[in-house]
C-alpha cells in the first residue's frame, strides 16, 4: 500500500476521537438523507399503488332507473373497463353506548369478484356471512365495535341490529380514525334490511383510456347518452379526484416537508462535515507544508486527502445505509399507518442503494473541498509557519471590547470576531436552525389560529342533519325543550354526501341555503362581502370553489345549476373555511327557486354554554331525543368534535415540522460545537500561554462559554429575523396546500415557541462551547506551547 | 566553475501592521556546483528568507532565482513542488518529519511523491540512506520515539531520498546538543565531498573553515563576501 495511504489510515486512527466524531457526523447526515430518500420513494410510490390496486372507480352514478339496467349490456361498451352496482346508504351506527357516528354502508354484489373499488380482508370472515357487516379496519380504534358485536344501526328513525363479522382494509377510503366515519360492507339483502332502500340504484364505473378528469367527463357524457337511449335518466353523479387517494394532500404535505427540512438538515450536516474537515485540515496544514517541501504536488496531496475522506466515509456508509433503509421504511410505515395504507415495497430498487452510497462518498468530498483547497493552496512557508490563529482586527468587536471592564469577557468577545468566515458560517447555520424551529412553532400557531377562526365562524355548536326534509317547526319541535339551547335555525341541505355538503349541484359543488342574516355564521371573508337581503339572487363561495370559476370576479353574474334549474346569480364574496368547495345562498331566495315548501333538513343548534364538556353533554341529550322520537337522522356533529377531526388531519404535519426542526437545530448545534472545537485546536498554543500567565481552567472555560453565548445570541437574533419571512412563506404554503389557491394562513408569532427556541438554543450553544472548552483545559501548559 | 544557483535582484517584502517590511532587498548572488555555503546573520537579517526562496518554498516580491538555468519562480505550484522534490533536499531546524509515519516511511514518502527512484529500488535506497546517517536501528520507529539528533539524521536521510544535487538546511543544528550537531555537520561535509551543493543557514560561529563561503546578511542585504552588488552598494 502506498505510504501516503498508510499515512491517511494512521492519521485517522491516531486522532480516533476526531475521526469518530467526523464519522458520526457523516453517518448522521447520510442516515438522515438516506431515510428521507427511502421514505419519499416508498411513500410516494405506495400510497398511489395502494389506491390504484383498489382499481378505483372514475365515477359513481345514481339513478332510480338502474333497476332495469342490464350491466352486461353496458360492459359491452369498449370505453368501459369495469362497472358494478355498489349501492351506498348513509346511516348511523352506535360506536359506544349513546355515541353515534355516520355509517357509510355499501352493498356488494359479489365479494369474491370485486372488479372496482376493491377492499381487502383484514380479519374475521370474508366475505361477510349473510346479514352481517365487514367494517373498515380502523373503526375498532374509535369504537367498541369488534368482530362478533351485535351493532345497533339507525336508519329512518328505526334501530336495527346487525353483526360485525370481520374487518377489511379499504385503501381508497380515508381511515375512520381521521374522519370519524364508519365504513362498512354488506350483502344486498342486509343492505336493504338496514337502510330500507332497494339496491341497484348506484353504479361505479371505470373507463378505458382516460388520463384526466376531463377525459372522464367526456366518457361520462357518452355513457349518459347511451343510458338515455336505454330509457335511464341519471339523478346525480360524482367524479372523485382522478386516480388520487383522498389523503394525497396530507402525504404531499409530508413529502414536501420531508424534502424541505431534509434538504436543510442535509445542508447543515454537510456544513458540519465541512467544519469537521476544516478542523482536521487545520491540524494537517503543517504536514501539508512538509509534504510540499519534499516534493508533493497539489494533485498528490488532493488524492491523499481524498483517500482520507473516502476512508472516513466507508464506515459511515456501512452504518448509515442500513440504518437509513430501516428508518426510512419505519417512517413510511408510521405515515402509512396514519394515512391508512399498506407498505407494498418489499425490496428497494438498487438505484436507491447506489444513490446513498454515492452520496456517502461524493458529498463529504464536495463539502470538504473548501477546507481541502484551502489546505492545498497554502504556501509551504505559511504551512510551516502555522502556529495557530492570527488576529483579524474587527472594529465591531473592538468596540464591544471597549465597553466591558472584564478582561475575560473582552477577550471572549474579541475571539468571536477572529475568524470571521467561520463565525459567519456557524452563526448562519445556527440561525437557520433557530429560524426553522421557530417557523415550526409559528406555523403551528397559524394553523391553530386558523382552526380557532374556523370554529368561531360557525357560531352553532351542534348540527343535526335529518334524513328527510321537513317543515321547520316540526323538525325543531323535539329539541325545543332542551334548556341548554340558545337558539335553533333550520337550513336546507341535501341528503347524503359528506357532512358539510348539504345540497349538491350537478357540478358537484356543495350548496348551503342559510338565512343571509344568520347569526350562526361569521365567515372569514377573503374577498367581497357576505350575502345581503337584496332582491337579486346572490351567492358566496368558499376558497375551494374559486378554481371552478376561472377567474372569479366579485360582482359578476354566473349561471348556477341547482337541481334541474339554471339561474343567474351574482357572486358577492369569497370566504375561507376548511371544507370542500361550497356555494352559499340566501335561504329565502333559494326556497323561491327550489324549495317552495320551505322545508329544512339541517338543524343548527347554538348553546348558552359553549364549553366542550357542555357541548358533548347536550349532544348526548340530542341523541337520546333522536332515539326516543325515532327521528330519521343522517348525522349529529358538534363543532368541537369537528375541530378535533380537523386538528387530527393536521396534527401529524405539525408534529413532523417540530420534530424535524428540533433535529435541524441539534445538527446546527453540533456544527457550532465543531467550530468551537476548531477554535480550541487553533488556539492550543494561545491557551498554553494564557495558562502559563496564570489563567485557571475555569477562566479558560469561561472564555469559550462566553464566546459560545455570543454566537448563540447572534444566531437567535438572526434566526428571529429569518423566521419572520420563513413563517409568512410557510403559512402561505400551508394555506395553499390545505385551503386551496391564494389562501394563505394568517401569520402568527408563537411567543412560547420563541421562548422555548431561545432556551433550547442557549442550552445547545452552552453545551457546544462547554465541551470543547473542557478539552482545552485538559491540555497542559507544556503540551500547549510545544503544540505543532 | 558553473553556477548552479543565481539570485538576481532578489527582493522579498512582507506587509506587517500596514507597513511594508523588506526581509530581503535586491540581493544578487551566485552559488557554484559543489559549494558548501553558510548563510549567517542575526535574527531577522533575512537568511531564512533567502533559503526559502532558493528552495522555492517562498516567492520573491521581485527578482529571480535560477537553479541550473531554470527560473524556479516562473514554475506553477505543482511543477515547482515536483522540481523541488527532484532537485532540492530540505532540512529544517525542527526536523519536520511526518509524525504518523515511521522513519523508513518518511523516507519512502519523499520517493513516492517524486517518482524519480523506481519503485523496486526505493526500499533499498531508504535502507542505504538510513545506514549513511547511522539510524538503521530506528527505521520502524515513529519520529517521537527518537532523540532530536536522530530525528535530524532522519530528516537528512529524507532530504537525500531523491538524490538531489542541492541540499539546503535551515538551522539544522540549532536544536541539537554540540556532539550531535557535530555529527550532523560531518554528514553535510560528506555530502559536499560527494559533489552536492550544500547551503546551510546558521547563526553559529562559522570560523572553523568548514564552509567554502560564508554569506553574511544584515537587514536583508549581503554584507560579505565582497563579490555582491549589495555589498558594493552598501560600500558606496
Tab-separated table of C-alpha atoms in Angstrom, chain A residues 356-580:
chain	number	residue	atom	x	y	z
A	356	UNK	CA	-26.990	6.611	-0.946
A	357	UNK	CA	-23.522	5.109	-1.419
A	358	UNK	CA	-22.632	7.780	-3.957
A	359	UNK	CA	-23.951	10.476	-1.647
A	360	UNK	CA	-21.886	8.971	1.152
A	361	UNK	CA	-18.708	9.222	-0.899
A	362	UNK	CA	-19.173	12.248	-3.108
A	363	UNK	CA	-20.847	14.672	-0.760
A	364	UNK	CA	-18.274	14.588	2.041
A	365	UNK	CA	-15.673	15.150	-0.684
A	366	UNK	CA	-17.608	18.060	-2.159
A	367	UNK	CA	-18.275	19.649	1.201
A	368	UNK	CA	-14.693	19.130	2.300
A	369	UNK	CA	-13.424	20.816	-0.846
A	370	UNK	CA	-13.270	24.343	0.605
A	371	UNK	CA	-11.145	23.140	3.518
A	372	UNK	CA	-9.125	20.858	1.268
A	373	UNK	CA	-8.470	23.520	-1.351
A	374	UNK	CA	-7.513	25.958	1.356
A	375	UNK	CA	-5.053	23.414	2.709
A	376	UNK	CA	-3.647	22.737	-0.738
A	377	UNK	CA	-3.281	26.385	-1.603
A	378	UNK	CA	-1.364	27.360	1.468
A	379	UNK	CA	2.290	28.026	0.641
A	380	UNK	CA	4.966	25.810	2.113
A	381	UNK	CA	6.270	28.685	4.141
A	382	UNK	CA	2.875	29.627	5.558
A	383	UNK	CA	2.147	25.993	6.314
A	384	UNK	CA	5.429	25.560	8.171
A	385	UNK	CA	4.916	28.861	9.983
A	386	UNK	CA	1.403	27.854	11.062
A	387	UNK	CA	1.316	28.018	14.816
A	388	UNK	CA	-2.336	28.861	15.183
A	389	UNK	CA	-4.834	31.610	14.757
A	390	UNK	CA	-3.927	35.118	13.777
A	391	UNK	CA	-5.958	38.084	14.873
A	392	UNK	CA	-8.097	39.575	12.206
A	393	UNK	CA	-8.844	43.012	13.503
A	394	UNK	CA	-12.534	43.726	13.664
A	395	UNK	CA	-13.685	47.262	14.565
A	396	UNK	CA	-17.099	45.955	15.665
A	397	UNK	CA	-15.690	43.503	18.160
A	398	UNK	CA	-13.047	46.014	19.241
A	399	UNK	CA	-15.825	48.427	20.094
A	400	UNK	CA	-17.580	45.718	22.063
A	401	UNK	CA	-14.264	45.055	23.739
A	402	UNK	CA	-14.120	48.636	24.895
A	403	UNK	CA	-17.464	48.554	26.645
A	404	UNK	CA	-16.514	45.960	29.175
A	405	UNK	CA	-14.180	46.047	32.127
A	406	UNK	CA	-13.750	42.287	32.308
A	407	UNK	CA	-10.634	41.026	30.540
A	408	UNK	CA	-12.027	37.534	30.059
A	409	UNK	CA	-15.267	38.920	28.684
A	410	UNK	CA	-13.342	41.285	26.427
A	411	UNK	CA	-11.105	38.519	25.150
A	412	UNK	CA	-14.096	36.253	24.555
A	413	UNK	CA	-15.883	38.963	22.571
A	414	UNK	CA	-12.789	39.606	20.503
A	415	UNK	CA	-12.348	35.905	19.885
A	416	UNK	CA	-15.832	35.770	18.344
A	417	UNK	CA	-14.631	38.000	15.550
A	418	UNK	CA	-11.236	36.448	14.955
A	419	UNK	CA	-12.314	34.013	12.269
A	420	UNK	CA	-14.983	35.982	10.535
A	421	UNK	CA	-15.887	33.480	7.836
A	422	UNK	CA	-16.100	30.588	10.266
A	423	UNK	CA	-18.113	32.668	12.685
A	424	UNK	CA	-20.400	33.694	9.830
A	425	UNK	CA	-20.946	30.063	8.772
A	426	UNK	CA	-21.533	28.988	12.376
A	427	UNK	CA	-23.972	31.809	13.078
A	428	UNK	CA	-25.720	31.338	9.728
A	429	UNK	CA	-26.118	27.590	10.302
A	430	UNK	CA	-27.303	28.051	13.847
A	431	UNK	CA	-29.607	30.890	12.793
A	432	UNK	CA	-31.127	28.678	10.125
A	433	UNK	CA	-31.797	26.014	12.753
A	434	UNK	CA	-33.318	28.637	15.056
A	435	UNK	CA	-35.384	30.071	12.197
A	436	UNK	CA	-36.695	26.679	11.170
A	437	UNK	CA	-37.536	25.678	14.734
A	438	UNK	CA	-39.303	28.988	15.294
A	439	UNK	CA	-41.043	28.702	11.939
A	440	UNK	CA	-42.334	25.298	13.062
A	441	UNK	CA	-43.881	26.907	16.120
A	442	UNK	CA	-45.235	29.856	14.165
A	443	UNK	CA	-46.842	27.668	11.503
A	444	UNK	CA	-48.343	25.584	14.273
A	445	UNK	CA	-49.726	28.792	15.790
A	446	UNK	CA	-51.052	29.870	12.371
A	447	UNK	CA	-52.816	26.536	11.942
A	448	UNK	CA	-54.244	26.649	15.455
A	449	UNK	CA	-55.407	30.211	14.913
A	450	UNK	CA	-56.997	29.129	11.669
A	451	UNK	CA	-58.804	26.281	13.427
A	452	UNK	CA	-59.989	28.671	16.136
A	453	UNK	CA	-61.254	31.056	13.454
A	454	UNK	CA	-62.961	28.157	11.711
A	455	UNK	CA	-64.707	27.194	14.935
A	456	UNK	CA	-65.632	30.789	15.654
A	457	UNK	CA	-67.002	31.328	12.156
A	458	UNK	CA	-69.507	28.575	12.881
A	459	UNK	CA	-71.495	30.017	15.756
A	460	UNK	CA	-73.596	26.913	16.139
A	461	UNK	CA	-72.468	24.126	18.415
A	462	UNK	CA	-74.366	21.097	17.219
A	463	UNK	CA	-75.565	20.302	13.733
A	464	UNK	CA	-78.266	17.720	13.161
A	465	UNK	CA	-78.703	16.619	9.560
A	466	UNK	CA	-82.064	14.989	9.019
A	467	UNK	CA	-82.719	12.093	6.723
A	468	UNK	CA	-85.694	13.830	5.154
A	469	UNK	CA	-86.608	17.457	4.626
A	470	UNK	CA	-89.329	18.664	6.975
A	471	UNK	CA	-91.239	21.767	7.872
A	472	UNK	CA	-89.111	23.885	10.150
A	473	UNK	CA	-91.393	23.892	13.176
A	474	UNK	CA	-91.902	20.127	13.031
A	475	UNK	CA	-88.163	19.496	12.755
A	476	UNK	CA	-87.257	21.872	15.587
A	477	UNK	CA	-90.052	20.882	17.982
A	478	UNK	CA	-88.442	17.759	19.561
A	479	UNK	CA	-85.363	19.798	20.531
A	480	UNK	CA	-87.082	22.950	21.738
A	481	UNK	CA	-87.406	21.515	25.230
A	482	UNK	CA	-83.657	21.471	25.706
A	483	UNK	CA	-82.834	24.098	28.327
A	484	UNK	CA	-79.220	24.422	27.304
A	485	UNK	CA	-80.180	25.608	23.845
A	486	UNK	CA	-79.829	29.272	22.995
A	487	UNK	CA	-81.301	29.116	19.502
A	488	UNK	CA	-82.038	26.702	16.672
A	489	UNK	CA	-82.000	27.628	12.990
A	490	UNK	CA	-83.189	25.482	10.128
A	491	UNK	CA	-81.191	25.364	6.919
A	492	UNK	CA	-81.749	23.358	3.825
A	493	UNK	CA	-79.398	20.715	2.737
A	494	UNK	CA	-79.380	17.609	0.664
A	495	UNK	CA	-79.205	14.020	1.723
A	496	UNK	CA	-76.005	12.131	1.552
A	497	UNK	CA	-72.537	13.215	0.640
A	498	UNK	CA	-70.292	14.394	3.422
A	499	UNK	CA	-71.156	16.367	6.476
A	500	UNK	CA	-70.798	19.874	5.156
A	501	UNK	CA	-72.063	19.265	1.664
A	502	UNK	CA	-75.749	19.839	2.241
A	503	UNK	CA	-77.048	20.037	-1.279
A	504	UNK	CA	-75.292	19.024	-4.421
A	505	UNK	CA	-75.459	20.966	-7.610
A	506	UNK	CA	-74.956	18.987	-10.757
A	507	UNK	CA	-71.387	20.242	-10.923
A	508	UNK	CA	-70.668	18.650	-7.586
A	509	UNK	CA	-70.275	21.768	-5.515
A	510	UNK	CA	-71.961	21.640	-2.155
A	511	UNK	CA	-74.706	24.217	-1.762
A	512	UNK	CA	-75.880	25.609	1.553
A	513	UNK	CA	-79.007	27.698	1.825
A	514	UNK	CA	-78.975	29.627	5.094
A	515	UNK	CA	-80.673	32.887	6.133
A	516	UNK	CA	-78.460	35.741	4.881
A	517	UNK	CA	-78.688	37.374	8.323
A	518	UNK	CA	-77.999	34.153	10.208
A	519	UNK	CA	-76.074	34.790	13.396
A	520	UNK	CA	-74.687	31.298	13.265
A	521	UNK	CA	-72.133	32.051	10.556
A	522	UNK	CA	-69.363	34.586	10.716
A	523	UNK	CA	-67.044	33.564	7.938
A	524	UNK	CA	-63.569	34.864	7.373
A	525	UNK	CA	-64.021	36.908	4.209
A	526	UNK	CA	-61.244	36.776	1.663
A	527	UNK	CA	-62.949	38.964	-0.935
A	528	UNK	CA	-66.166	40.937	-1.278
A	529	UNK	CA	-68.904	40.632	1.312
A	530	UNK	CA	-71.392	38.186	2.843
A	531	UNK	CA	-74.952	37.732	1.476
A	532	UNK	CA	-77.379	40.593	1.801
A	533	UNK	CA	-81.148	40.870	1.705
A	534	UNK	CA	-81.182	42.402	-1.766
A	535	UNK	CA	-83.818	41.315	-4.273
A	536	UNK	CA	-81.191	39.918	-6.624
A	537	UNK	CA	-80.008	36.315	-6.101
A	538	UNK	CA	-76.536	36.490	-4.630
A	539	UNK	CA	-74.080	33.816	-3.722
A	540	UNK	CA	-70.833	33.461	-1.855
A	541	UNK	CA	-68.267	30.749	-2.486
A	542	UNK	CA	-65.545	29.356	-0.312
A	543	UNK	CA	-61.943	29.337	-1.480
A	544	UNK	CA	-62.127	25.713	-2.599
A	545	UNK	CA	-64.782	26.638	-5.145
A	546	UNK	CA	-62.763	29.534	-6.584
A	547	UNK	CA	-60.822	27.471	-9.164
A	548	UNK	CA	-64.138	26.418	-10.735
A	549	UNK	CA	-64.891	29.991	-11.709
A	550	UNK	CA	-61.773	30.800	-13.744
A	551	UNK	CA	-61.409	33.650	-12.975
A	552	UNK	CA	-63.515	34.566	-10.008
A	553	UNK	CA	-64.913	38.093	-10.340
A	554	UNK	CA	-66.808	39.673	-7.489
A	555	UNK	CA	-69.935	41.374	-8.765
A	556	UNK	CA	-70.193	39.186	-11.864
A	557	UNK	CA	-73.262	37.047	-12.528
A	558	UNK	CA	-72.776	33.336	-13.109
A	559	UNK	CA	-75.186	30.652	-14.182
A	560	UNK	CA	-75.821	28.197	-11.400
A	561	UNK	CA	-77.223	24.739	-11.927
A	562	UNK	CA	-79.326	23.885	-8.906
A	563	UNK	CA	-81.096	20.585	-9.293
A	564	UNK	CA	-82.713	20.771	-12.680
A	565	UNK	CA	-82.848	24.572	-12.753
A	566	UNK	CA	-80.481	27.087	-14.272
A	567	UNK	CA	-80.454	30.541	-12.785
A	568	UNK	CA	-78.273	33.616	-12.884
A	569	UNK	CA	-76.777	34.694	-9.598
A	570	UNK	CA	-74.308	37.363	-8.611
A	571	UNK	CA	-71.120	36.386	-6.852
A	572	UNK	CA	-70.632	38.789	-3.943
A	573	UNK	CA	-67.881	37.261	-1.860
A	574	UNK	CA	-65.314	34.578	-1.167
A	575	UNK	CA	-64.907	33.079	2.294
A	576	UNK	CA	-62.208	30.905	3.796
A	577	UNK	CA	-63.035	27.655	5.547
A	578	UNK	CA	-61.678	24.159	5.960
A	579	UNK	CA	-64.224	22.389	3.835
A	580	UNK	CA	-64.981	21.142	0.362
